[in-house]
Amino acid sequence: MGPNDKVIANIIADSQETTDCRDRLNRRQFLTQLAAGVGGIGGALSTLPAFAQLSSGQLQPDATTEAVSLTPVVEAIGKKVWENDQLNEDAVSELMDQAMMKLTGRSSAKEAWRDIVLPDDIVGIKINPLAGPELSTHSIIVDKIVEGLYGAGVLRKQIIIWDRFEEHLLNAGYPIKQDETDVRTFASDTEGIGYDDEVFYESEKDSVARRENESTRSRYSRIVTQQVDVLINVPVLKHHAMAGVSGCLKNLAFGSVDNTRRFHGKPIYCNPAIAEILEHKVLKEKLVLNIVDGLVASFDRGPTYHAESAWNYGGLFISADPVILDVLVLQTVNQKREEMELDSVSKLANHISTASKLDLGTNTLDQADLRQVEV
């Protein structure tokens, strides 16, 4: 964290407030609330792999659900991704290719990417660089996405890698590049970009003291309102002290608007803001793919990086549906927390069920076509 990074300083302060509040509950109270099914997702802990947990019936389908087309969901595990704590980029590349083929049913990665984008699309790749080089979206994954897009006919100059803050991009190893003849990398706070005064999310369901300039509006970045046609969301598999997990939903929602600190901490804990922000057509209608980077994951003290609460998971979750992927993220974090004798964070992750209720995706097993890849 840079010495003047107020964003991360605020996250740490808000996270500590959440932790202090939760610690005032004794263990019996905490477990009683957890058993009550607050949030309705992943309440029961399991030592099973993510897909096996889904199959175990933790996610109970609504009996009234009508027949729908199943959403392909891929969990890709790379047995050779990590070798003596060194990342094997060739293995990651192969894992990405195999996962994309499994997702689409195509016989080559090139054909798979053609199912995702059109040659004339302007593509925004939303990464998560907040936690620095150790726990941010890996450049090898971004490079593979760019390669896949190019193979599908999307010119490099039609690709934008982006986030909210330049400082976070730079700290994570993503230099700012605005040459319009090649892949560009910049942030919403980059000079000349900014936020759209005409496109915003307005809500008073927030913390009044944390509002920026006392505003109840969160404006959408001009990147999503004016510059890109489609979005590929590439979050990191990690814990979040206020939202339980920081996965697909939070990465895209809070990464696309300003004035988000007001939704952190009690009594909001990021819900329902995350889902309601994603409900806007500039995000919902443009999102075509989510790739959860689980090469390195965290189970505690997130969303910032702490070596003692991170591990080399070596996996990817991929789907067009951000909600079911966040269920997998939540279950994976909870599984690791159980191994470390920590409490489940399901009670903090209410935004996942809210997103499902707003038809942003499914959190029920009967609507997901679960596919596994091991390389």
Coordinates of C-alpha atoms in Angstrom, one line a residue:
M1 CA 0.0 0.0 0.0
G2 CA 1.3 3.4 -1.0
P3 CA 1.8 6.0 1.8
N4 CA -1.1 8.1 0.5
D5 CA -3.5 5.4 -0.6
K6 CA -6.6 6.7 1.2
V7 CA -8.8 4.1 -0.5
I8 CA -7.0 1.2 1.1
A9 CA -6.7 3.1 4.4
N10 CA -10.4 3.5 4.5
I11 CA -11.0 -0.2 3.6
I12 CA -8.8 -1.2 6.5
A13 CA -10.5 1.2 8.9
D14 CA -14.0 0.0 7.8
S15 CA -12.9 -3.6 8.0
Q16 CA -11.7 -3.1 11.5
E17 CA -15.0 -1.6 12.5
T18 CA -16.8 -4.6 11.1
T19 CA -14.4 -7.0 12.9
D20 CA -14.8 -5.1 16.2
C21 CA -18.6 -5.2 15.9
R22 CA -18.6 -8.9 15.1
D23 CA -16.2 -9.7 17.9
R24 CA -18.7 -8.2 20.4
L25 CA -21.0 -11.2 19.6
N26 CA -20.0 -14.2 21.6
R27 CA -19.5 -17.5 19.7
R28 CA -22.9 -18.9 20.7
Q29 CA -24.7 -15.8 19.3
F30 CA -22.7 -15.8 16.1
L31 CA -23.4 -19.5 15.4
T32 CA -27.0 -19.1 16.3
Q33 CA -27.4 -16.3 13.7
L34 CA -25.4 -18.3 11.2
A35 CA -27.6 -21.4 11.6
A36 CA -30.6 -19.2 11.0
G37 CA -29.5 -19.1 7.4
V38 CA -28.9 -15.3 7.1
G39 CA -28.3 -14.7 3.4
G40 CA -29.4 -18.2 2.5
I41 CA -26.1 -19.2 0.8
G42 CA -23.5 -21.7 1.9
G43 CA -24.5 -21.7 5.6
A44 CA -23.2 -25.3 6.2
L45 CA -19.5 -25.8 6.1
S46 CA -18.0 -28.6 4.1
T47 CA -14.6 -30.0 3.4
L48 CA -15.6 -31.0 -0.1
P49 CA -14.2 -29.3 -3.2
A50 CA -16.3 -26.5 -4.5
F51 CA -18.4 -28.5 -7.0
A52 CA -18.8 -31.4 -4.6
Q53 CA -20.2 -28.9 -2.1
L54 CA -22.8 -27.8 -4.7
S55 CA -23.7 -31.4 -5.3
S56 CA -24.1 -32.0 -1.6
G57 CA -27.3 -30.0 -1.6
Q58 CA -26.2 -26.9 0.3
L59 CA -27.9 -24.9 -2.4
Q60 CA -31.5 -25.9 -2.4
P61 CA -33.4 -25.1 -5.6
D62 CA -36.7 -23.3 -5.3
A63 CA -39.5 -25.8 -5.7
T64 CA -41.4 -23.3 -7.9
T65 CA -38.5 -22.7 -10.3
E66 CA -39.6 -23.2 -13.9
A67 CA -37.5 -25.2 -16.4
V68 CA -34.7 -23.0 -17.7
S69 CA -31.6 -23.5 -19.8
L70 CA -28.7 -24.5 -17.6
T71 CA -25.8 -22.1 -17.3
P72 CA -22.4 -23.6 -18.0
V73 CA -20.0 -23.2 -15.0
V74 CA -16.4 -24.4 -15.1
E75 CA -14.1 -25.1 -12.2
A76 CA -10.6 -25.5 -13.6
I77 CA -7.8 -26.9 -11.3
G78 CA -4.2 -26.8 -12.4
K79 CA -2.1 -29.5 -10.8
K80 CA 1.1 -28.1 -12.3
V81 CA 0.3 -24.4 -12.0
W82 CA 2.5 -24.0 -9.0
E83 CA 5.9 -25.6 -8.9
N84 CA 8.0 -24.9 -5.7
D85 CA 6.0 -21.7 -5.2
Q86 CA 6.8 -20.5 -8.7
L87 CA 3.9 -19.9 -11.2
N88 CA 4.2 -22.1 -14.3
E89 CA 2.8 -19.8 -16.9
D90 CA 2.7 -22.5 -19.6
A91 CA 0.5 -24.5 -17.3
V92 CA -1.8 -21.5 -16.6
S93 CA -2.1 -20.9 -20.3
E94 CA -3.1 -24.5 -20.9
L95 CA -5.6 -24.3 -18.0
M96 CA -7.2 -21.3 -19.5
D97 CA -7.5 -22.9 -22.9
Q98 CA -9.0 -26.1 -21.6
A99 CA -11.4 -24.2 -19.4
M100 CA -12.7 -22.1 -22.3
M101 CA -13.2 -25.1 -24.4
K102 CA -15.0 -26.9 -21.6
L103 CA -17.2 -23.8 -21.1
T104 CA -18.3 -23.5 -24.7
G105 CA -18.0 -27.1 -25.9
R106 CA -15.7 -26.1 -28.7
S107 CA -12.7 -28.1 -29.9
S108 CA -10.2 -25.2 -29.7
A109 CA -9.7 -22.1 -27.6
K110 CA -9.9 -19.9 -30.7
E111 CA -13.4 -21.2 -31.5
A112 CA -14.4 -20.8 -27.8
W113 CA -13.5 -17.1 -27.8
R114 CA -15.5 -16.6 -31.0
D115 CA -18.6 -17.6 -28.9
I116 CA -17.9 -14.8 -26.4
V117 CA -17.2 -11.7 -28.5
L118 CA -17.7 -10.2 -32.0
P119 CA -14.8 -8.8 -34.1
D120 CA -16.1 -5.3 -33.8
D121 CA -16.6 -5.3 -30.0
I122 CA -14.8 -2.8 -27.8
V123 CA -13.9 -5.0 -24.9
G124 CA -13.3 -3.9 -21.3
I125 CA -11.4 -6.3 -19.1
K126 CA -12.2 -5.3 -15.5
I127 CA -9.4 -6.6 -13.3
N128 CA -8.9 -6.4 -9.5
P129 CA -5.5 -4.8 -8.7
L130 CA -6.4 -3.5 -5.2
A131 CA -4.2 -5.9 -3.2
G132 CA -0.9 -5.3 -5.0
P133 CA 1.2 -7.7 -6.9
E134 CA 0.7 -10.6 -4.5
L135 CA -3.1 -10.8 -4.7
S136 CA -4.3 -9.1 -7.8
T137 CA -5.5 -10.4 -11.1
H138 CA -2.5 -12.1 -12.7
S139 CA -1.1 -10.7 -15.9
I140 CA -0.8 -14.2 -17.4
I141 CA -4.6 -14.5 -17.3
V142 CA -5.1 -11.1 -18.8
D143 CA -2.6 -11.9 -21.5
K144 CA -4.5 -15.1 -22.3
I145 CA -7.8 -13.1 -22.5
V146 CA -6.2 -10.6 -24.9
E147 CA -4.8 -13.5 -27.0
G148 CA -8.2 -15.1 -27.1
L149 CA -9.9 -11.9 -28.1
Y150 CA -7.4 -11.3 -30.9
G151 CA -7.9 -14.8 -32.2
A152 CA -11.6 -14.1 -32.3
G153 CA -11.0 -11.1 -34.5
V154 CA -10.9 -8.3 -31.9
L155 CA -8.1 -5.9 -32.7
R156 CA -5.7 -5.1 -29.9
K157 CA -6.7 -1.4 -30.1
Q158 CA -10.2 -2.5 -29.2
I159 CA -9.2 -3.8 -25.8
I160 CA -9.2 -1.8 -22.6
I161 CA -7.8 -3.2 -19.3
W162 CA -9.2 -1.1 -16.4
D163 CA -10.1 -0.4 -12.8
R164 CA -11.1 2.6 -10.7
F165 CA -7.7 3.8 -9.6
E166 CA -4.4 4.4 -11.4
E167 CA -2.5 3.9 -8.2
H168 CA -3.8 0.4 -7.8
L169 CA -3.1 -0.5 -11.4
L170 CA 0.5 0.7 -11.1
N171 CA 1.1 -1.0 -7.8
A172 CA -0.2 -4.3 -9.2
G173 CA 2.1 -4.1 -12.2
Y174 CA -0.2 -2.7 -14.9
P175 CA 1.4 0.4 -16.4
I176 CA -0.9 3.1 -17.7
K177 CA -1.1 2.8 -21.5
Q178 CA -3.2 5.0 -23.7
D179 CA -1.7 4.5 -27.1
E180 CA -4.8 4.0 -29.3
T181 CA -3.0 1.6 -31.7
D182 CA -2.6 -1.1 -29.0
V183 CA -4.2 -2.6 -25.9
R184 CA -4.9 0.3 -23.5
T185 CA -4.7 0.2 -19.7
F186 CA -6.2 3.0 -17.6
A187 CA -8.5 3.8 -14.7
S188 CA -11.6 5.8 -14.1
D189 CA -9.6 8.4 -12.3
T190 CA -7.2 8.7 -15.3
E191 CA -7.2 12.3 -16.7
G192 CA -9.9 12.6 -19.3
I193 CA -11.9 9.6 -18.2
G194 CA -13.9 10.2 -15.0
Y195 CA -17.5 9.5 -14.2
D196 CA -20.7 10.1 -16.1
D197 CA -22.9 12.7 -14.4
E198 CA -25.9 11.4 -16.4
V199 CA -25.7 7.7 -15.4
F200 CA -25.8 7.0 -11.7
Y201 CA -27.1 4.8 -8.9
E202 CA -29.0 6.7 -6.3
S203 CA -29.7 5.3 -2.8
E204 CA -30.1 6.5 0.7
K205 CA -29.6 2.9 2.0
D206 CA -26.1 3.8 3.1
S207 CA -23.9 5.2 5.8
V208 CA -24.5 8.9 5.8
A209 CA -21.2 9.7 7.4
R210 CA -19.3 7.9 4.6
R211 CA -20.9 9.8 1.7
E212 CA -18.5 11.6 -0.6
N213 CA -19.6 15.3 -0.7
E214 CA -22.8 14.3 1.1
S215 CA -24.0 12.8 -2.1
T216 CA -26.5 9.9 -2.4
R217 CA -25.4 9.2 -5.9
S218 CA -22.8 6.8 -7.2
R219 CA -21.9 7.7 -10.8
Y220 CA -20.9 5.1 -13.3
S221 CA -17.5 5.3 -14.9
R222 CA -17.4 6.6 -18.4
I223 CA -15.4 3.5 -19.3
V224 CA -18.6 1.5 -19.0
T225 CA -21.1 4.1 -20.1
Q226 CA -19.2 5.5 -23.2
Q227 CA -16.2 3.4 -24.1
V228 CA -16.8 -0.3 -24.1
D229 CA -19.4 -2.6 -25.8
V230 CA -18.8 -5.7 -23.7
L231 CA -17.2 -6.5 -20.3
I232 CA -15.1 -9.4 -19.2
N233 CA -14.9 -9.5 -15.4
V234 CA -11.7 -10.9 -13.9
P235 CA -11.8 -10.7 -10.0
V236 CA -9.7 -12.5 -7.5
L237 CA -10.8 -15.3 -5.3
K238 CA -10.6 -13.7 -1.9
H239 CA -12.1 -12.9 1.5
H240 CA -13.7 -9.5 2.2
A241 CA -14.1 -8.4 5.8
M242 CA -17.3 -6.5 5.1
A243 CA -19.0 -8.5 2.2
G244 CA -17.7 -12.0 3.2
V245 CA -16.0 -12.4 -0.2
S246 CA -14.9 -10.1 -3.0
G247 CA -15.7 -12.0 -6.2
C248 CA -17.5 -11.3 -9.4
L249 CA -20.3 -9.2 -8.1
K250 CA -18.4 -6.8 -5.9
N251 CA -15.5 -6.4 -8.3
L252 CA -17.6 -5.2 -11.1
A253 CA -20.2 -3.3 -9.2
F254 CA -18.0 -1.3 -6.8
G255 CA -15.3 -1.1 -9.4
S256 CA -17.6 0.7 -11.9
V257 CA -19.0 3.5 -9.7
D258 CA -17.7 6.2 -7.4
N259 CA -18.9 7.0 -3.9
T260 CA -18.8 3.4 -2.7
R261 CA -17.4 3.8 0.8
R262 CA -20.9 4.7 2.0
F263 CA -22.0 1.1 1.5
H264 CA -19.2 -0.4 3.6
G265 CA -19.5 -1.2 7.3
K266 CA -22.5 -1.6 9.5
P267 CA -25.4 -1.8 8.9
I268 CA -25.1 -2.0 5.1
Y269 CA -22.2 -4.5 4.6
C270 CA -22.4 -3.7 0.8
N271 CA -26.0 -5.1 0.5
P272 CA -28.2 -4.4 -1.5
A273 CA -26.0 -1.8 -3.3
I274 CA -23.8 -4.4 -5.1
A275 CA -26.7 -6.1 -6.8
E276 CA -28.6 -2.9 -7.5
I277 CA -25.6 -1.3 -9.1
L278 CA -25.1 -4.3 -11.3
E279 CA -28.7 -4.2 -12.3
H280 CA -28.1 -1.2 -14.6
K281 CA -28.0 -2.0 -18.3
V282 CA -24.4 -0.5 -18.7
L283 CA -23.2 -3.5 -16.6
K284 CA -25.9 -6.2 -16.8
E285 CA -26.3 -6.0 -20.6
K286 CA -22.6 -5.7 -21.4
L287 CA -21.2 -8.5 -19.1
V288 CA -20.4 -11.5 -21.3
L289 CA -17.9 -13.5 -19.2
N290 CA -16.5 -13.8 -15.7
I291 CA -13.1 -15.5 -14.9
V292 CA -12.3 -15.8 -11.2
D293 CA -8.5 -15.8 -10.7
G294 CA -7.9 -18.3 -8.0
L295 CA -4.2 -18.9 -8.7
V296 CA -3.6 -17.3 -5.4
A297 CA -6.6 -16.9 -3.0
S298 CA -7.2 -15.5 0.5
F299 CA -9.4 -16.7 3.3
D300 CA -9.0 -13.9 5.9
R301 CA -8.2 -10.2 6.4
G302 CA -9.3 -9.4 2.9
P303 CA -9.6 -7.6 0.6
T304 CA -5.9 -6.6 1.1
Y305 CA -3.0 -9.0 1.0
H306 CA -1.6 -10.8 4.0
A307 CA 0.8 -13.7 3.5
E308 CA -0.5 -15.6 6.5
S309 CA -4.1 -15.7 5.1
A310 CA -3.3 -16.5 1.4
W311 CA -2.7 -19.8 -0.3
N312 CA -1.8 -21.1 -3.7
Y313 CA -5.2 -22.5 -4.8
G314 CA -4.3 -22.9 -8.4
G315 CA -7.8 -22.7 -9.8
L316 CA -10.1 -20.7 -12.0
F317 CA -13.9 -20.4 -12.0
I318 CA -15.5 -19.4 -15.3
S319 CA -19.0 -18.6 -16.4
A320 CA -21.2 -15.9 -17.9
D321 CA -23.1 -16.0 -14.6
P322 CA -21.5 -14.0 -11.8
V323 CA -23.8 -15.1 -9.1
I324 CA -23.1 -18.9 -9.2
L325 CA -19.4 -18.1 -9.4
D326 CA -19.6 -16.1 -6.2
V327 CA -21.3 -19.0 -4.6
L328 CA -18.3 -21.1 -5.5
V329 CA -16.0 -18.3 -4.2
L330 CA -17.9 -18.2 -0.9
Q331 CA -17.8 -22.0 -0.5
T332 CA -14.1 -22.2 -1.3
V333 CA -13.3 -19.4 1.2
N334 CA -15.5 -21.0 3.8
Q335 CA -13.9 -24.4 3.3
K336 CA -10.4 -23.0 3.8
R337 CA -11.6 -21.0 6.9
E338 CA -13.0 -24.2 8.4
E339 CA -9.6 -25.9 7.9
M340 CA -8.0 -22.9 9.7
E341 CA -10.6 -23.1 12.5
L342 CA -12.2 -19.8 11.5
D343 CA -16.0 -19.0 11.3
S344 CA -17.9 -19.1 8.1
V345 CA -18.4 -15.7 6.4
S346 CA -21.7 -16.6 4.8
K347 CA -23.7 -14.2 7.1
L348 CA -21.8 -11.3 5.5
A349 CA -22.4 -12.3 1.9
N350 CA -26.1 -11.4 1.6
H351 CA -25.4 -9.6 -1.7
I352 CA -25.2 -12.9 -3.4
S353 CA -28.7 -13.9 -2.7
T354 CA -29.9 -10.4 -3.4
A355 CA -28.2 -10.6 -6.9
S356 CA -30.0 -13.8 -7.6
K357 CA -33.4 -12.3 -6.6
L358 CA -32.7 -9.5 -9.1
D359 CA -32.2 -12.0 -11.9
L360 CA -28.5 -11.3 -12.2
G361 CA -27.7 -15.0 -12.1
T362 CA -28.6 -18.2 -10.3
N363 CA -27.5 -19.5 -6.9
T364 CA -29.4 -22.8 -7.3
L365 CA -27.8 -26.0 -8.4
D366 CA -30.6 -27.1 -10.7
Q367 CA -29.9 -24.1 -13.0
A368 CA -26.1 -24.7 -13.3
D369 CA -24.4 -27.1 -15.7
L370 CA -21.3 -27.9 -13.6
R371 CA -18.2 -28.8 -15.5
Q372 CA -14.7 -29.6 -14.2
V373 CA -11.3 -29.4 -15.8
E374 CA -8.0 -30.7 -14.4
V375 CA -4.7 -30.0 -16.1

